[in-house]
Structures are given as structure tokens and as C-alpha cells.
Amino acid sequence: MKVVTVVGARPQFIKAAPVSRALRKVGQEILVHTGQHYDKSMSDVFFEELNIPVPDYHLHVGSKSHGAQTGDMLAKVEEVLLKEKPDCLLVYGDTNSTLAGALAAAKLHIPVAHVEAGLRSFNRRMPEEINRVLTDHVSKWLFCPTKTAVSHLNNEGITQGVFLVGDVMLDAVNYNRQLALQESRVLSQFGLEANRYLLITLHRAENTDDPARLKEIIEAVNELDTPAVLPLHPRTHGKLEQFGLKIQNPYVLVIEPVGYLDMLQLEVHAQKILTDSGGVQKEAFFAQVPCITMRDETEWVETVELGANVLVGANKEKILDAVEHFTVDFNEIPLVFGDGKAAEKIVNQLMQDLN
């Protein structure tokens, strides 16, 4: 079994790590890094910490408009596929790398496996929503993290090749949590006290590309009266400068992006997490930390329905109110993201169908 895996962004490196470990025990994996995340702090550190093999191909696509970036990836992935002639192509999540890989394979009649299939925000203004919908509709194997994801696919008429395997991010967290505890010094490095700080992440285009939304969020951040740490995404840094916005709050410590183990440690020990990231919402759930999501909708509806996550949009008053009042009793919340063996189930299914 020969599989080409396409990754390009931080969340995909994390998801790919457990699947790659399982895959390489039984078959051949050719790893392609599109270069969508090319900053060392957003890319190289994850390969080092998670022991992901060095990519066989690095496409160095870098930052471009959505169309230019996706088109460049599509052409370059196609070249790899023509050379390698794999049995299938494996993609993760909902980035431009995901869509480019899936389209390149589909046009060459190479079957596509989509990990994290069936997620929907039902907001077609999000580029991620377009990417995930199109990828699902050209995939042969749709590996779903939740029953809700399976239901979304069924509603779109996709019933063949759908597998409920659980969430590979849970595999990754379970594997790396103890390692983070042993290796990470991020709390002492920045003088943070466990359960006495907020963790903030902010990067999604719907917030950073909209000056009104970004201004509202930054105003909320500037009014926090609780210690907080914000690993600043390069894209957000650029947008703050572009729109003339500044984080001017002595309680908020702005730091460079951190590696996965440091991020896990920050999440596990946070009092609450404010984010617009899909992955961080889930990691907060796994870490049993209340999550305040600065979006109008989420693909991870289970976290909201179970009361572990609250949607506050880009509304300053709602953000500050949630920081003050939102609490969660995790003893009352069931596990809904599988048993931590999603990677094994994915690889077993591919082996069964391809060998």
C-alpha cells in the first residue's frame, strides 16, 4: 500500500502525526508539505516535536491569494502524483492544501481519503467551508470524527465510504500530553501560574481580514483585567499593523507562536481559552478547560451543545461577559470524540480496501 499524504498547515501536522505512525508500520507513505505554513514557528517545530518524518517533497508555495495559492499547489501536487503513482491520496481538514491535494488526485483518478470529513459551519463565506465541502464530494473514504459529521454527509447524499472513526486530534493529545508535561517549560519561561491565566489565539480570516471584527476583539483583549497570554500568529500580526490596531494591555503577554508541546501545556493549565481556531476548541475540550469561541458558528457543535464551549462572535461585551461568567462542570460532560484510536481505524480501513 502506497499512500501520498498532503499537509500544509499546523493543524494538519498534528493530525498527521498519529496516522503517519500507524501507516508506516504497514505500508509506504510519501509525505508532501505544500508550504502553506512556511514560518519556522508554524511548521518546522511541529515536525521536530511530533517526530513526523521529513517531507519527501516540499512545494514551497507560501502565502498568496486563495486562488493563486490553491492553483499553485494543485499543479505541484499533480506533478508528485504523476511521478509517485500512489494507491491513494490522504488529506486532512479544510485548508487550501486539503482542496488542492484532493482535486489533483481526483482528476488523475487516484482515490482520495479525507480525514475529518463531514464538518460543516454552514457559512459559505468561509474559505474553509468551501474547501471541506468540495473535498468531501470527491473523496472515496470519508473518515468522520463525530456522529454529527456523518449526519451532515448523509444530508448531502454521501452515504458510501463514510466511516465514524473518532478524532485523530484526540490520538495526538493522548500521545503527547505526558511528553508536554515532561518537556515543556513554557509556564516558567513566561512566569505563568497554572489555572491563573487566559490563553488567547486569533488567526481566522473571518476575524483578521475584517477590520471591524478585529477591532472589536482587540478592544475586548485590551479591557481584560486577568493575566492572559497570546501567541501571536504571523498573519494576525500583519493585519494588526495594516489596520493600525495595537494590543495595549499590561495583563496580556504577547509572545511568538509556540510549538505543539508548549501549546498543549498552555491549554491544559489555562483558566479559560479564547480562540477562533477549530483545533484549539477541541484541545480545550480534551483538556477540560472552558472555551470561549470568537466566531458566529463552529464545526464542533457538540462542544457547544454539551456546554463546554460558548460562541461569542466578535462582540466585545459578549467576550468580556464570558470571561467573567462562563463556567463548565466537566464531570457532567460525556466523551464524544471517540476512543483515541482513530489513526489505527483509518489505516486498517485503507489496508482492507487497498491490499
CSV table of N, CA, C and O in Angstrom, one decimal, residues 219-268:
chain,number,residue,atom,x,y,z
A,219,GLU,N,-10.3,45.3,21.2
A,219,GLU,CA,-10.8,46.2,22.2
A,219,GLU,C,-11.2,45.3,23.5
A,219,GLU,O,-10.9,45.7,24.6
A,220,ALA,N,-11.7,44.2,23.2
A,220,ALA,CA,-12.0,43.3,24.4
A,220,ALA,C,-10.8,42.8,25.0
A,220,ALA,O,-10.7,42.8,26.3
A,221,VAL,N,-9.8,42.4,24.2
A,221,VAL,CA,-8.5,42.0,24.8
A,221,VAL,C,-7.9,43.1,25.6
A,221,VAL,O,-7.3,42.9,26.7
A,222,ASN,N,-8.0,44.3,25.1
A,222,ASN,CA,-7.4,45.5,25.9
A,222,ASN,C,-8.1,45.8,27.1
A,222,ASN,O,-7.6,46.6,28.0
A,223,GLU,N,-9.3,45.3,27.3
A,223,GLU,CA,-10.1,45.5,28.6
A,223,GLU,C,-10.0,44.4,29.6
A,223,GLU,O,-10.6,44.5,30.7
A,224,LEU,N,-9.3,43.3,29.3
A,224,LEU,CA,-9.2,42.2,30.2
A,224,LEU,C,-8.5,42.7,31.4
A,224,LEU,O,-7.5,43.4,31.4
A,225,ASP,N,-8.9,42.2,32.6
A,225,ASP,CA,-8.3,42.5,33.9
A,225,ASP,C,-7.7,41.2,34.5
A,225,ASP,O,-7.6,41.2,35.7
A,226,THR,N,-7.5,40.2,33.7
A,226,THR,CA,-7.0,38.9,34.1
A,226,THR,C,-5.7,38.7,33.4
A,226,THR,O,-5.7,38.9,32.2
A,227,PRO,N,-4.7,38.1,34.0
A,227,PRO,CA,-3.5,37.7,33.2
A,227,PRO,C,-3.8,36.9,32.0
A,227,PRO,O,-4.7,35.9,32.1
A,228,ALA,N,-3.2,37.1,30.9
A,228,ALA,CA,-3.5,36.4,29.6
A,228,ALA,C,-2.2,36.3,28.8
A,228,ALA,O,-1.4,37.1,28.9
A,229,VAL,N,-2.2,35.2,28.0
A,229,VAL,CA,-1.1,35.0,27.1
A,229,VAL,C,-1.6,34.8,25.7
A,229,VAL,O,-2.6,34.1,25.5
A,230,LEU,N,-1.0,35.5,24.7
A,230,LEU,CA,-1.5,35.4,23.4
A,230,LEU,C,-0.3,35.1,22.4
A,230,LEU,O,0.5,36.0,22.1
A,231,PRO,N,-0.2,33.8,22.0
A,231,PRO,CA,0.9,33.5,21.0
A,231,PRO,C,0.4,34.1,19.7
A,231,PRO,O,-0.6,33.6,19.1
A,232,LEU,N,1.0,35.1,19.1
A,232,LEU,CA,0.5,35.9,18.0
A,232,LEU,C,0.9,35.2,16.7
A,232,LEU,O,2.1,35.1,16.3
A,233,HIS,N,-0.1,34.9,15.9
A,233,HIS,CA,0.0,34.3,14.6
A,233,HIS,C,0.6,35.3,13.7
A,233,HIS,O,0.2,36.5,13.7
A,234,PRO,N,1.5,34.9,12.8
A,234,PRO,CA,2.1,35.9,11.9
A,234,PRO,C,1.1,36.7,11.0
A,234,PRO,O,1.2,37.9,10.8
A,235,ARG,N,0.0,36.0,10.6
A,235,ARG,CA,-1.0,36.7,9.8
A,235,ARG,C,-1.7,37.7,10.6
A,235,ARG,O,-2.0,38.8,10.1
A,236,THR,N,-2.0,37.4,11.9
A,236,THR,CA,-2.7,38.4,12.7
A,236,THR,C,-1.8,39.6,13.0
A,236,THR,O,-2.2,40.8,13.0
A,237,HIS,N,-0.5,39.3,13.2
A,237,HIS,CA,0.5,40.4,13.4
A,237,HIS,C,0.4,41.4,12.3
A,237,HIS,O,0.4,42.6,12.5
A,238,GLY,N,0.4,40.9,11.1
A,238,GLY,CA,0.4,41.7,9.9
A,238,GLY,C,-0.9,42.5,9.8
A,238,GLY,O,-0.9,43.7,9.4
A,239,LYS,N,-2.0,41.9,10.1
A,239,LYS,CA,-3.3,42.6,10.0
A,239,LYS,C,-3.4,43.7,11.1
A,239,LYS,O,-4.0,44.7,10.8
A,240,LEU,N,-2.9,43.4,12.2
A,240,LEU,CA,-2.9,44.5,13.3
A,240,LEU,C,-2.2,45.7,12.8
A,240,LEU,O,-2.6,46.9,13.0
A,241,GLU,N,-1.0,45.5,12.2
A,241,GLU,CA,-0.3,46.6,11.6
A,241,GLU,C,-1.0,47.3,10.5
A,241,GLU,O,-1.1,48.5,10.4
A,242,GLN,N,-1.6,46.5,9.6
A,242,GLN,CA,-2.3,47.0,8.5
A,242,GLN,C,-3.5,47.9,8.9
A,242,GLN,O,-3.7,49.0,8.3
A,243,PHE,N,-4.2,47.5,9.9
A,243,PHE,CA,-5.4,48.3,10.4
A,243,PHE,C,-5.1,49.3,11.5
A,243,PHE,O,-6.0,49.9,12.0
A,244,GLY,N,-3.8,49.4,11.9
A,244,GLY,CA,-3.5,50.3,12.9
A,244,GLY,C,-4.0,50.0,14.3
A,244,GLY,O,-4.3,50.9,15.1
A,245,LEU,N,-4.1,48.7,14.6
A,245,LEU,CA,-4.6,48.2,15.9
A,245,LEU,C,-3.4,47.8,16.8
A,245,LEU,O,-2.4,47.2,16.2
A,246,LYS,N,-3.5,48.0,18.1
A,246,LYS,CA,-2.5,47.6,19.0
A,246,LYS,C,-3.1,46.9,20.2
A,246,LYS,O,-4.1,47.3,20.7
A,247,ILE,N,-2.3,45.9,20.7
A,247,ILE,CA,-2.7,45.3,22.0
A,247,ILE,C,-2.0,46.1,23.1
A,247,ILE,O,-0.7,46.1,23.1
A,248,GLN,N,-2.7,46.8,23.9
A,248,GLN,CA,-2.1,47.7,24.9
A,248,GLN,C,-2.7,47.4,26.2
A,248,GLN,O,-3.4,48.2,26.8
A,249,ASN,N,-2.5,46.2,26.7
A,249,ASN,CA,-3.0,45.8,28.0
A,249,ASN,C,-1.9,45.2,28.8
A,249,ASN,O,-1.3,44.1,28.3
A,250,PRO,N,-1.5,45.7,29.9
A,250,PRO,CA,-0.4,45.2,30.7
A,250,PRO,C,-0.6,43.8,31.2
A,250,PRO,O,0.3,43.0,31.5
A,251,TYR,N,-1.9,43.4,31.2
A,251,TYR,CA,-2.2,42.0,31.7
A,251,TYR,C,-2.0,41.0,30.6
A,251,TYR,O,-2.0,39.8,30.9
A,252,VAL,N,-1.9,41.4,29.3
A,252,VAL,CA,-1.8,40.5,28.2
A,252,VAL,C,-0.4,40.4,27.7
A,252,VAL,O,0.2,41.4,27.3
A,253,LEU,N,0.1,39.2,27.8
A,253,LEU,CA,1.5,38.9,27.4
A,253,LEU,C,1.4,38.4,25.9
A,253,LEU,O,0.9,37.3,25.7
A,254,VAL,N,2.0,39.1,25.0
A,254,VAL,CA,2.0,38.7,23.6
A,254,VAL,C,3.3,38.1,23.3
A,254,VAL,O,4.4,38.6,23.6
A,255,ILE,N,3.3,36.8,22.8
A,255,ILE,CA,4.5,36.1,22.6
A,255,ILE,C,4.5,35.5,21.1
A,255,ILE,O,3.5,35.6,20.4
A,256,GLU,N,5.7,35.0,20.7
A,256,GLU,CA,5.8,34.4,19.4
A,256,GLU,C,4.9,33.1,19.4
A,256,GLU,O,4.7,32.5,20.5
A,257,PRO,N,4.5,32.6,18.2
A,257,PRO,CA,3.9,31.3,18.2
A,257,PRO,C,4.7,30.2,18.8
A,257,PRO,O,5.9,30.3,18.8
A,258,VAL,N,4.1,29.3,19.5
A,258,VAL,CA,4.8,28.2,20.2
A,258,VAL,C,4.6,26.9,19.6
A,258,VAL,O,3.7,26.7,18.8
A,259,GLY,N,5.5,25.9,19.9
A,259,GLY,CA,5.4,24.6,19.4
A,259,GLY,C,4.2,23.9,20.0
A,259,GLY,O,3.5,24.3,20.9
A,260,TYR,N,4.0,22.7,19.5
A,260,TYR,CA,2.8,21.9,19.9
A,260,TYR,C,2.8,21.5,21.4
A,260,TYR,O,1.9,21.6,22.1
A,261,LEU,N,4.0,21.1,21.9
A,261,LEU,CA,4.1,20.7,23.2
A,261,LEU,C,3.9,21.9,24.2
A,261,LEU,O,3.2,21.7,25.2
A,262,ASP,N,4.5,23.0,23.8
A,262,ASP,CA,4.2,24.2,24.6
A,262,ASP,C,2.7,24.6,24.6
A,262,ASP,O,2.2,25.0,25.6
A,263,MET,N,2.1,24.5,23.4
A,263,MET,CA,0.7,24.9,23.3
A,263,MET,C,-0.2,23.9,24.1
A,263,MET,O,-1.1,24.4,24.8
A,264,LEU,N,0.1,22.6,24.1
A,264,LEU,CA,-0.6,21.7,24.9
A,264,LEU,C,-0.5,22.1,26.4
A,264,LEU,O,-1.5,22.1,27.1
A,265,GLN,N,0.7,22.4,26.8
A,265,GLN,CA,0.9,22.8,28.2
A,265,GLN,C,0.2,24.1,28.6
A,265,GLN,O,-0.5,24.2,29.6
A,266,LEU,N,0.2,25.1,27.7
A,266,LEU,CA,-0.6,26.3,27.9
A,266,LEU,C,-2.1,26.0,28.0
A,266,LEU,O,-2.8,26.6,28.8
A,267,GLU,N,-2.6,25.1,27.1
A,267,GLU,CA,-4.0,24.8,27.1
A,267,GLU,C,-4.4,24.1,28.4
A,267,GLU,O,-5.4,24.4,29.0
A,268,VAL,N,-3.7,23.1,28.7
A,268,VAL,CA,-4.0,22.2,29.9
A,268,VAL,C,-4.1,23.0,31.2
A,268,VAL,O,-4.9,22.8,32.1
